MMTF fields as JSON, N, C-alpha, C and O atoms, coordinates in Angstrom:
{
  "mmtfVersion": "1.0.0",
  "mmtfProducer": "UNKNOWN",
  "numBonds": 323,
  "numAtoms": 324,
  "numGroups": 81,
  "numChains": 1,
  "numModels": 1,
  "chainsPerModel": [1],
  "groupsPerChain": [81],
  "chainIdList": ["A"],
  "bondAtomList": [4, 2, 8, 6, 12, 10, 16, 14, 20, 18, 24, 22, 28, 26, 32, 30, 36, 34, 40, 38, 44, 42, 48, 46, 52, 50, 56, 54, 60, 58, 64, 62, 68, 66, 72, 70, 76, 74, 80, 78, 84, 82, 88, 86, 92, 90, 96, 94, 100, 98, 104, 102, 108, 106, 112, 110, 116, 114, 120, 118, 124, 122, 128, 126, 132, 130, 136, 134, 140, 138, 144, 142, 148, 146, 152, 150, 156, 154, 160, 158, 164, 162, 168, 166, 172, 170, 176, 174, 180, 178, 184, 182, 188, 186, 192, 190, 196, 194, 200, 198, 204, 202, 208, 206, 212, 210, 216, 214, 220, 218, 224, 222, 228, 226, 232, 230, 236, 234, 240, 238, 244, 242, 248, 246, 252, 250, 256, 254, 260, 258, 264, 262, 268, 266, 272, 270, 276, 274, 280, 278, 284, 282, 288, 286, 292, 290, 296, 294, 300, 298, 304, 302, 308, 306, 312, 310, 316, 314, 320, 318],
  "bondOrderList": [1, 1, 1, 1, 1, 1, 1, 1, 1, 1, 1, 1, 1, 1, 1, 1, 1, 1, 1, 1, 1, 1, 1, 1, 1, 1, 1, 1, 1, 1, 1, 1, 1, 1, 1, 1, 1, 1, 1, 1, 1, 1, 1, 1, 1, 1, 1, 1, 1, 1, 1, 1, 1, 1, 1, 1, 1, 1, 1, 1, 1, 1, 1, 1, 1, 1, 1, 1, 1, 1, 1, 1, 1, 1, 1, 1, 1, 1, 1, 1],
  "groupList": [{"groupName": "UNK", "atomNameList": ["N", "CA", "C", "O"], "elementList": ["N", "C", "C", "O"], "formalChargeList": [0, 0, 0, 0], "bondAtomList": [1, 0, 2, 1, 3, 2], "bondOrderList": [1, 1, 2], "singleLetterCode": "X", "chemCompType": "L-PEPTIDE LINKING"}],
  "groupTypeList": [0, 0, 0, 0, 0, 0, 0, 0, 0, 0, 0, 0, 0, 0, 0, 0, 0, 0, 0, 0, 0, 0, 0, 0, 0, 0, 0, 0, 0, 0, 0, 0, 0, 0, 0, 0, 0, 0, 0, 0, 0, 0, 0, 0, 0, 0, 0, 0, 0, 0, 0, 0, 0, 0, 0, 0, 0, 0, 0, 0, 0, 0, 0, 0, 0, 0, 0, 0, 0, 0, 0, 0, 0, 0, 0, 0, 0, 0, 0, 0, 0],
  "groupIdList": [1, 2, 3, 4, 5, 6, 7, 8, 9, 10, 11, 12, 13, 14, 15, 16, 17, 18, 19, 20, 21, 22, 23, 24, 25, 26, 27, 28, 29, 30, 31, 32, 33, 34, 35, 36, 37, 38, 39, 40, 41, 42, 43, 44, 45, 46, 47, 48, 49, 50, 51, 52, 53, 54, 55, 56, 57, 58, 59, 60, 61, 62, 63, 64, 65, 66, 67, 68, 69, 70, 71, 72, 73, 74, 75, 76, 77, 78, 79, 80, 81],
  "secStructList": [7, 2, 2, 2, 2, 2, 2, 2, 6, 4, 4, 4, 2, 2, 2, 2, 2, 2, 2, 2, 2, 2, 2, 2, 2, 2, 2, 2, 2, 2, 2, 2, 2, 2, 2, 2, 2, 2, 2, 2, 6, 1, 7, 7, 7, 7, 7, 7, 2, 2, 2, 2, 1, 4, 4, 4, 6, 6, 2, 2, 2, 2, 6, 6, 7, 7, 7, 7, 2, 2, 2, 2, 1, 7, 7, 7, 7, 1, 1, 7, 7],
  "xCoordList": [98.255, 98.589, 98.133, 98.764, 96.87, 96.123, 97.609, 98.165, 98.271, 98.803, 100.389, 101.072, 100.925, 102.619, 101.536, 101.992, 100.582, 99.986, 99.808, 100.09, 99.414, 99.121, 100.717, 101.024, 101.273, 102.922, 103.679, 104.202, 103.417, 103.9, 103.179, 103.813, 101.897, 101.124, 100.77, 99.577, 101.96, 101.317, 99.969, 99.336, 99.537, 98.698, 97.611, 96.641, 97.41, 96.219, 96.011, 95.379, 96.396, 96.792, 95.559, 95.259, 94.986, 93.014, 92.191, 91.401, 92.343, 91.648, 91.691, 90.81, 92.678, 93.238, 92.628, 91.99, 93.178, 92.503, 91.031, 90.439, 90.534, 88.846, 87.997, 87.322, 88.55, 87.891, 88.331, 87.41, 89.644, 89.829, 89.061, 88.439, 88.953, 87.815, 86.495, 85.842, 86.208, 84.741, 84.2, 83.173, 85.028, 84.52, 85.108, 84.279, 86.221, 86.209, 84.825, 84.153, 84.532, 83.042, 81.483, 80.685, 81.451, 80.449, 81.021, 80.219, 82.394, 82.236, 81.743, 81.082, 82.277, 82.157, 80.615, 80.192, 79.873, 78.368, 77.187, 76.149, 77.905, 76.767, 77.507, 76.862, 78.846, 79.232, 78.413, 77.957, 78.225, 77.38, 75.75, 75.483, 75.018, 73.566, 74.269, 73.957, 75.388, 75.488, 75.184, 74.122, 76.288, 76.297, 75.124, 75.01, 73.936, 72.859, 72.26, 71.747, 72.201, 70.9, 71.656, 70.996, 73.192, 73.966, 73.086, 72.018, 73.622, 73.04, 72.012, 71.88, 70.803, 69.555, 69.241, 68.25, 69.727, 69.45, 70.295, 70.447, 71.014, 71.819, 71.161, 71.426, 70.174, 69.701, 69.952, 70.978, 69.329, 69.906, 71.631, 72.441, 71.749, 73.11, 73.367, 72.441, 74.649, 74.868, 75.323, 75.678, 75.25, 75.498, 76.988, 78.038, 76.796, 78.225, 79.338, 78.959, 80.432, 81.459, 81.743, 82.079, 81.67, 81.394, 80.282, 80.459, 78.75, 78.077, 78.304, 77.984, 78.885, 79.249, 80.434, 80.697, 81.244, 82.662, 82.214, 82.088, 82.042, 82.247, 80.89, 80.913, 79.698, 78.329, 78.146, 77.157, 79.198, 78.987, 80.023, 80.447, 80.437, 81.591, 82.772, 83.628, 82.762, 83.403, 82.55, 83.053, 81.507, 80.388, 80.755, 80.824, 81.038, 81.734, 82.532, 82.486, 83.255, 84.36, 83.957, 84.123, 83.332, 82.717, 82.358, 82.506, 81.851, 80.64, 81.751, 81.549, 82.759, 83.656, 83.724, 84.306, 83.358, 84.074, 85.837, 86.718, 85.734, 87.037, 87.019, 86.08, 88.823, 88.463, 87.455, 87.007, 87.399, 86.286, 87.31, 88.539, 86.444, 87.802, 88.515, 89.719, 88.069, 88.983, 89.94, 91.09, 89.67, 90.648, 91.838, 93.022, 91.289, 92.294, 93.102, 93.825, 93.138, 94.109, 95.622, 95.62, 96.424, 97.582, 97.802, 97.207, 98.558, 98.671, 100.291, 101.378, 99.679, 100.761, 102.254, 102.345, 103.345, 104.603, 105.321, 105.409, 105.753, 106.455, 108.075, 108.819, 108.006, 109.911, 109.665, 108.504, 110.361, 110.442, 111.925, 112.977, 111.427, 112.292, 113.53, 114.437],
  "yCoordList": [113.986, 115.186, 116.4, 117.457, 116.173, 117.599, 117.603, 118.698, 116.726, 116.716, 117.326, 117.922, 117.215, 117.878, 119.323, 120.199, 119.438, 120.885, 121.566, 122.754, 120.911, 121.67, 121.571, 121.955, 121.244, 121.256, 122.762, 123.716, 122.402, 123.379, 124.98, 125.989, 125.064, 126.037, 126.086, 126.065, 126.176, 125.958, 126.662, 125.979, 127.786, 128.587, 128.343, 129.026, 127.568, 126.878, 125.748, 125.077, 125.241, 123.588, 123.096, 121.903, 123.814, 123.373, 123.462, 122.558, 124.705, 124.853, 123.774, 123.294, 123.526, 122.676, 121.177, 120.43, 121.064, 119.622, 119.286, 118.415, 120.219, 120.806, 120.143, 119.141, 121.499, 121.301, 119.876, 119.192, 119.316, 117.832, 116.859, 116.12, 116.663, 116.3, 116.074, 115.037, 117.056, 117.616, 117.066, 116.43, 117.435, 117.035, 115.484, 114.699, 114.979, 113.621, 112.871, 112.072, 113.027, 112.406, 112.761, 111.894, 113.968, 114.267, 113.724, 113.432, 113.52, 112.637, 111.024, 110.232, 110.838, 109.446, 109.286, 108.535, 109.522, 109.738, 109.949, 109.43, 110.734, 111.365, 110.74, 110.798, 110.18, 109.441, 108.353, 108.394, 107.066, 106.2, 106.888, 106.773, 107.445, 108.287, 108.548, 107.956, 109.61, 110.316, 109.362, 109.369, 108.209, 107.262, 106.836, 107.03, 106.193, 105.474, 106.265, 105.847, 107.805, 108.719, 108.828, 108.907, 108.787, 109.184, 107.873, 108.085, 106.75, 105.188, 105.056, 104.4, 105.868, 105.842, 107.015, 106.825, 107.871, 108.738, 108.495, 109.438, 107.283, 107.8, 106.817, 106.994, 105.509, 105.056, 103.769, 103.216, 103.28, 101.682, 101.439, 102.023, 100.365, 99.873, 99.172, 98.461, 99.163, 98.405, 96.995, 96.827, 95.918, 94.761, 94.379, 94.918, 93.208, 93.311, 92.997, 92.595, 93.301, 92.538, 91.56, 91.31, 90.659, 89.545, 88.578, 87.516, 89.789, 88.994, 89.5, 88.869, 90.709, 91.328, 91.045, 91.322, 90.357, 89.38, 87.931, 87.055, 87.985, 86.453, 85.693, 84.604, 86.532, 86.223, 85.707, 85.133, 86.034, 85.603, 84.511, 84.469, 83.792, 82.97, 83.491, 82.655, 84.291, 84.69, 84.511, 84.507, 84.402, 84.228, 82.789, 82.658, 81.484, 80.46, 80.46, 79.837, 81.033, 81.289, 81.944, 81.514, 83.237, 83.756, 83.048, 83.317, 82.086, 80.809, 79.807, 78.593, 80.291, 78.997, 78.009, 76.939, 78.192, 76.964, 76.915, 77.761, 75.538, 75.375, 75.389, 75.764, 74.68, 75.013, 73.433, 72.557, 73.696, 72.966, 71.783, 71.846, 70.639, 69.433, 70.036, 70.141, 70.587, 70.887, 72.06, 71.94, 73.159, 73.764, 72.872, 73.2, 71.83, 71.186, 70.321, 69.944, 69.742, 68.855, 70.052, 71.282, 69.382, 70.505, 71.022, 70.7, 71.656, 72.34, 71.559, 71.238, 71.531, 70.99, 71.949, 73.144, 70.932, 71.912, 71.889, 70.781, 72.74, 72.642, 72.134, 72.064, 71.929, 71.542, 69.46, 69.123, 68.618, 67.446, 67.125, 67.729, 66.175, 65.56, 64.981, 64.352],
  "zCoordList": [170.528, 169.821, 170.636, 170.638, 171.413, 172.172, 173.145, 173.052, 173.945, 175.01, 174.347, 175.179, 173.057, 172.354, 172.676, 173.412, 172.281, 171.833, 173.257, 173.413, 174.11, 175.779, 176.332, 177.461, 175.784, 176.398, 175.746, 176.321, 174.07, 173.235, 173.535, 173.223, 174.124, 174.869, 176.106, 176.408, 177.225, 178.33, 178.927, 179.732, 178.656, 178.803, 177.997, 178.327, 176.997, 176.386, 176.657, 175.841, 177.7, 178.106, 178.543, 178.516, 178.864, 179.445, 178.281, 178.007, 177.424, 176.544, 175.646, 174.933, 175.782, 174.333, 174.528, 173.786, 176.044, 176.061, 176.085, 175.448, 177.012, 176.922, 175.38, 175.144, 174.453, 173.351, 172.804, 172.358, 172.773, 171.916, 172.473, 171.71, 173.991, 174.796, 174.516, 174.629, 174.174, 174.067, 172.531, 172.298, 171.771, 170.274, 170.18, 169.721, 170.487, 170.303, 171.258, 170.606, 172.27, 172.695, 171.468, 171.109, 171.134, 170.071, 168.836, 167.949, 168.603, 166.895, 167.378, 166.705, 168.72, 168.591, 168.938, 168.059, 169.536, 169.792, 168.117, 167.706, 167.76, 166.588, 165.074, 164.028, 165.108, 163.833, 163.21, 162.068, 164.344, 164.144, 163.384, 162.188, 164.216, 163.446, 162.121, 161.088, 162.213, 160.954, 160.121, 159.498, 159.983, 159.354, 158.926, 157.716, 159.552, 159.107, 158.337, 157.299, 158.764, 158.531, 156.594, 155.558, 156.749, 155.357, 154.55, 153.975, 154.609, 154.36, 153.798, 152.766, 154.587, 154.533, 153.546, 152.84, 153.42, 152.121, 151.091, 150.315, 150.818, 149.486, 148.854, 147.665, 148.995, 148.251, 147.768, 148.163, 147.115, 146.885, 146.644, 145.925, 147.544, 147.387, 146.283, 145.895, 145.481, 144.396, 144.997, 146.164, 143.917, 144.579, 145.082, 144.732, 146.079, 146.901, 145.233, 144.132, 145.601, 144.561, 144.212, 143.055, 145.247, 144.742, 143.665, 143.068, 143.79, 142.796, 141.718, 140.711, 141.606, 140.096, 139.389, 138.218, 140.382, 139.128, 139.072, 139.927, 137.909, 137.103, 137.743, 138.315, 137.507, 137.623, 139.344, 139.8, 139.987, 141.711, 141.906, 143.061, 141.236, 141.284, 142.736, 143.025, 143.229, 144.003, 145.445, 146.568, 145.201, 146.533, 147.163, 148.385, 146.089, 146.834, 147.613, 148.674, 147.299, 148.23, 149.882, 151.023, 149.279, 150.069, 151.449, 152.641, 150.754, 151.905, 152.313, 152.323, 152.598, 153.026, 151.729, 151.903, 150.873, 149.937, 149.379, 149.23, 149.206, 148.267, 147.065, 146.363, 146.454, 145.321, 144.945, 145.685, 143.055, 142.696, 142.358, 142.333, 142.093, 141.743, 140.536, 140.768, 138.986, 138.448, 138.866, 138.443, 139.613, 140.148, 141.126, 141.205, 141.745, 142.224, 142.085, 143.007, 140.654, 140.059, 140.011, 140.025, 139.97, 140.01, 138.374, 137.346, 138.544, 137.042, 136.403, 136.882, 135.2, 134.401, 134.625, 134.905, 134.386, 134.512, 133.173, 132.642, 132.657, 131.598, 131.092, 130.113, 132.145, 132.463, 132.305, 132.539, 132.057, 132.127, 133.485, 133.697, 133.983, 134.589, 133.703, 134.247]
}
């Protein structure tokens, strides 16, 4: 996008790239910190989602499990041969 914009301005064509330059290296440098330092002040995390549906029942899964034998009998069909 800096490079449609240094085309669309030839005469800002340094500037332009300069500054997109310049601040894409400082977001990518100081995002990570931001991040932790944000993390670290907002305070206890609520629990993952998985332990809060259906008392953690979803954490099996989680762990590589399958289903349970009664989940794996097939399900009845309603139609007759």
């Amino acid at each position: 996008m800096a490079l449609v914009a240094g085309d669309r301005f030839p005469e800002l064509r340094e500037a332009i790239l300069g500054v997109t330059i310049a601040t894409t290296i400082a977001f990518e440098i100081a995002g990570p910190f931001a991040t932790l330092l944000a993390l670290d002040r907002g305070g206890p995390r609520p629990k993952p989602l998985s332990a809060r549906i259906a008392g953690g029942a979803l954490s099996h899964f989680a762990r590589g499990g399958g289903a349970t034998p009664e989940e794996d009998r097939p399900m009845p069909c309603s139609r007759r041969r």
